[in-house]
mmCIF file of C-alpha atoms in Angstrom:
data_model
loop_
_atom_site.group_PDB
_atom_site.id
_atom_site.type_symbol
_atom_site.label_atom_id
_atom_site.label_comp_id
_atom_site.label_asym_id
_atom_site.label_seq_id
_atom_site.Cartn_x
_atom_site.Cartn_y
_atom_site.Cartn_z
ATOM 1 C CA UNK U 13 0.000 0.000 0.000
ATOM 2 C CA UNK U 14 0.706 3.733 -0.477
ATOM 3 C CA UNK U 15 2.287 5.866 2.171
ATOM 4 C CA UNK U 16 -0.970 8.318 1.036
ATOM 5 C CA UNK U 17 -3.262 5.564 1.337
ATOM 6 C CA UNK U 18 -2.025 4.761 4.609
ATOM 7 C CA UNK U 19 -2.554 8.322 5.373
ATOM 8 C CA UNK U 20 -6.161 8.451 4.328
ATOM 9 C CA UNK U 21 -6.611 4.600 6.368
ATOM 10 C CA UNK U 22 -5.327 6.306 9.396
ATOM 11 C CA UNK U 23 -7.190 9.981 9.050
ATOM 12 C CA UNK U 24 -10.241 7.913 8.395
ATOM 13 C CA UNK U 25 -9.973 5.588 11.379
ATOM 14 C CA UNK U 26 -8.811 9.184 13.603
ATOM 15 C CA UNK U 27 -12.280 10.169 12.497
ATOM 16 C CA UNK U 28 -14.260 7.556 13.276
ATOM 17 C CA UNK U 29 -12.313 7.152 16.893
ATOM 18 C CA UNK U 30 -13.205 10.830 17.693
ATOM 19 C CA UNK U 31 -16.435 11.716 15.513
ATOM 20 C CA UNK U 32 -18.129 7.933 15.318
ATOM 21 C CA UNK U 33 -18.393 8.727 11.575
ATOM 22 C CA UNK U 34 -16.433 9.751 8.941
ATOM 23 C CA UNK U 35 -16.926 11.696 5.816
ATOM 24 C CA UNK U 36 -15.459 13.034 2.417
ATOM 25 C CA UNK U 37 -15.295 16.404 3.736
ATOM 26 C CA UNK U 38 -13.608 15.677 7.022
ATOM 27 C CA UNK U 39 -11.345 13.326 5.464
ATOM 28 C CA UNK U 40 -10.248 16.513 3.309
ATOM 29 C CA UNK U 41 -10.040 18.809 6.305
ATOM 30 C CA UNK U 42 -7.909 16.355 8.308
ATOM 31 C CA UNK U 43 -5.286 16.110 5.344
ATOM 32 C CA UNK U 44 -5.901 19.377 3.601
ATOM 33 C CA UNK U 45 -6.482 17.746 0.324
ATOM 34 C CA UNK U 46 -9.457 18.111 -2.408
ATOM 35 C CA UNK U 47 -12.297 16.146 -1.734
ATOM 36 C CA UNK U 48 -11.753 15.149 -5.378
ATOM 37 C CA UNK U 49 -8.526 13.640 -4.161
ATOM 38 C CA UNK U 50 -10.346 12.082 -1.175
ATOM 39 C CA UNK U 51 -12.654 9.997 -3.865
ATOM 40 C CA UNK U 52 -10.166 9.192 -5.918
ATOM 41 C CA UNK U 53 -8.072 7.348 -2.905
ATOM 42 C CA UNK U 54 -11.553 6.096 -1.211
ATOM 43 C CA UNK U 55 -12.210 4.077 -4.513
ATOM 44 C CA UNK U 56 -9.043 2.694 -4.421
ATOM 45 C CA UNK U 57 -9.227 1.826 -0.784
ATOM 46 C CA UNK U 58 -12.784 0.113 -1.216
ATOM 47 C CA UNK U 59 -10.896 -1.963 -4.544
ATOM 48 C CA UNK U 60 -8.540 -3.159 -1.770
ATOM 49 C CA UNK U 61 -11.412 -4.401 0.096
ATOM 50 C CA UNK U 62 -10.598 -1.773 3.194
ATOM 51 C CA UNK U 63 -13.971 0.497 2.981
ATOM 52 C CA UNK U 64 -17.186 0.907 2.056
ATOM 53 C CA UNK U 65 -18.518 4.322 0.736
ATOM 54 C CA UNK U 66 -21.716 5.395 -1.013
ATOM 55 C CA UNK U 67 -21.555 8.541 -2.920
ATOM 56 C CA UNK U 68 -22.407 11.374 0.106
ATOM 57 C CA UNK U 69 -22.575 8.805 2.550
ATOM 58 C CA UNK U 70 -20.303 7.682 5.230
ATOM 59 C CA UNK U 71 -17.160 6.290 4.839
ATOM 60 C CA UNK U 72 -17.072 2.868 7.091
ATOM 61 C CA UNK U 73 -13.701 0.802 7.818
ATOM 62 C CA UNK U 74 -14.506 -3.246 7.005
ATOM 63 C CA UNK U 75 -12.698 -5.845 9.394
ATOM 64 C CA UNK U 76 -9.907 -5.850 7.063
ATOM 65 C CA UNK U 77 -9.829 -2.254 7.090
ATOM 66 C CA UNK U 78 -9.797 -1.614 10.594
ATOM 67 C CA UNK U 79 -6.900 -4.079 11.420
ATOM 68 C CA UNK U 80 -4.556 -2.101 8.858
ATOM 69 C CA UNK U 81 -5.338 1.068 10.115
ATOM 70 C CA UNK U 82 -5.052 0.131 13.540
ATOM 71 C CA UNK U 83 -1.493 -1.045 12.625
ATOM 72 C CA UNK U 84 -0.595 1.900 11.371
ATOM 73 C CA UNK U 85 -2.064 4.272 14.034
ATOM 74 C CA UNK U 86 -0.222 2.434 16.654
ATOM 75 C CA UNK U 87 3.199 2.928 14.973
ATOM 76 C CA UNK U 88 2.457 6.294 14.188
ATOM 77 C CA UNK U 89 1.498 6.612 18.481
ATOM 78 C CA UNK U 90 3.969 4.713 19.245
ATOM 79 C CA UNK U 91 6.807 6.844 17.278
ATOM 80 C CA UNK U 92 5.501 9.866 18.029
ATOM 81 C CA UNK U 93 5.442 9.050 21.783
ATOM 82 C CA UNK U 94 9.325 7.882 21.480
ATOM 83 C CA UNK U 95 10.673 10.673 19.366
ATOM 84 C CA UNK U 96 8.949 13.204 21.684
ATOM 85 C CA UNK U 97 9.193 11.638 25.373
ATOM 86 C CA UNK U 98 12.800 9.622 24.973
ATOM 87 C CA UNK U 99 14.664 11.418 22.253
ATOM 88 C CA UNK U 100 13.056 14.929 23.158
ATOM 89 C CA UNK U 101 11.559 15.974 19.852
ATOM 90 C CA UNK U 102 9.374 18.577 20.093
ATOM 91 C CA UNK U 103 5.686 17.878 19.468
ATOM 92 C CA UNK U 104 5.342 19.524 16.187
ATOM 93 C CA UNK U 105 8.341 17.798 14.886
ATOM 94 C CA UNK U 106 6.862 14.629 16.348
ATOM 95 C CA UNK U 107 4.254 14.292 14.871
ATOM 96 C CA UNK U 108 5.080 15.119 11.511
ATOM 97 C CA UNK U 109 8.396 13.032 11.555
ATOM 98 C CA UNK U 110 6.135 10.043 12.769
ATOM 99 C CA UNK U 111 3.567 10.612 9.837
ATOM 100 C CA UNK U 112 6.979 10.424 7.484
ATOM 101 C CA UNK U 113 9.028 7.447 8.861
ATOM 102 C CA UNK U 114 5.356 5.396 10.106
ATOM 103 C CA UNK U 115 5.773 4.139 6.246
ATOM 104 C CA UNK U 116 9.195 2.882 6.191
ATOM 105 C CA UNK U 117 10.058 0.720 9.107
ATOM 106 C CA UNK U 118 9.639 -2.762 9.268
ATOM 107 C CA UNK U 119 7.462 -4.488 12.189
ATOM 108 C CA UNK U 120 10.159 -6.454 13.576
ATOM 109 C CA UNK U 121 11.433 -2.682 14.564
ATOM 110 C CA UNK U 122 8.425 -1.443 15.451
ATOM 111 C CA UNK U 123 7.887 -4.278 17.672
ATOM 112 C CA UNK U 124 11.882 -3.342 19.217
ATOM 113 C CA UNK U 125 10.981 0.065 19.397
ATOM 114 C CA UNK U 126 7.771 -0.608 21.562
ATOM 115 C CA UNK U 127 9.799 -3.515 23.820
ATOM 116 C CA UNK U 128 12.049 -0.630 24.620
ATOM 117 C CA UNK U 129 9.523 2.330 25.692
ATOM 118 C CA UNK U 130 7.995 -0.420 27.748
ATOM 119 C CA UNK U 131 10.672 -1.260 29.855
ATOM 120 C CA UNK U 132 11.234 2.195 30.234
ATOM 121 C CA UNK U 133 7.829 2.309 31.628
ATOM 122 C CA UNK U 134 8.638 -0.500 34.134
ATOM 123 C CA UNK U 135 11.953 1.175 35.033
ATOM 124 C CA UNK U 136 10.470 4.316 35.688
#
């Protein structure tokens, strides 16, 4: 998948966590893109068997969906929390160097990366 797929999988699910529902116009607030670009990667999406949208309807995650973008909202957490609270990033920078390097590291690192901050957690 597409680092800007993953992007609209993750804005999507962020919607749905805060608003219950998610929508072509929110989805192009969140990542200050057309809504024209919005339809174009929702089609795509529901090809991959991630969504289901009807045309001015709601944009629901399926199982399949859910489980991706869950993945990659929890590395995105999880880096932001480590570049910010154990390398001292700021929270700007945090955020938006999670969003960039979410796309390129492997799971096995992820996974390394979230052993670590938790014993931190148990040392602390």
């Amino acid at each position: 998948m597409t680092q800007s797929l993953e992007d609209y999988l993750e804005a999507i699910y962020i919607l749905i966590m805060d608003k219950k529902v998610a929508r072509v116009k929110d989805i192009s607030q969140k990542l200050s893109v057309s809504k024209p670009s919005v339809i174009n990667a929702l089609k795509e999406l529901e090809d991959r068997a991630y969504l289901q949208h009807e045309r001015y309807g709601y944009v629901e995650l399926t199982k399949s969906g859910m489980k991706q973008a869950e993945i990659i909202f929890r590395k995105h957490t999880m880096l932001k929390g480590f570049l910010k609270n154990i390398l001292g990033v700021s929270d700007k920078n945090a955020e938006a160097d999670a969003c960039r390097i979410e796309h390129y590291l492997s799971e096995e690192t992820i996974s390394r990366i979230q052993d670590y901050l938790s014993s931190k957690r148990e040392t602390n």
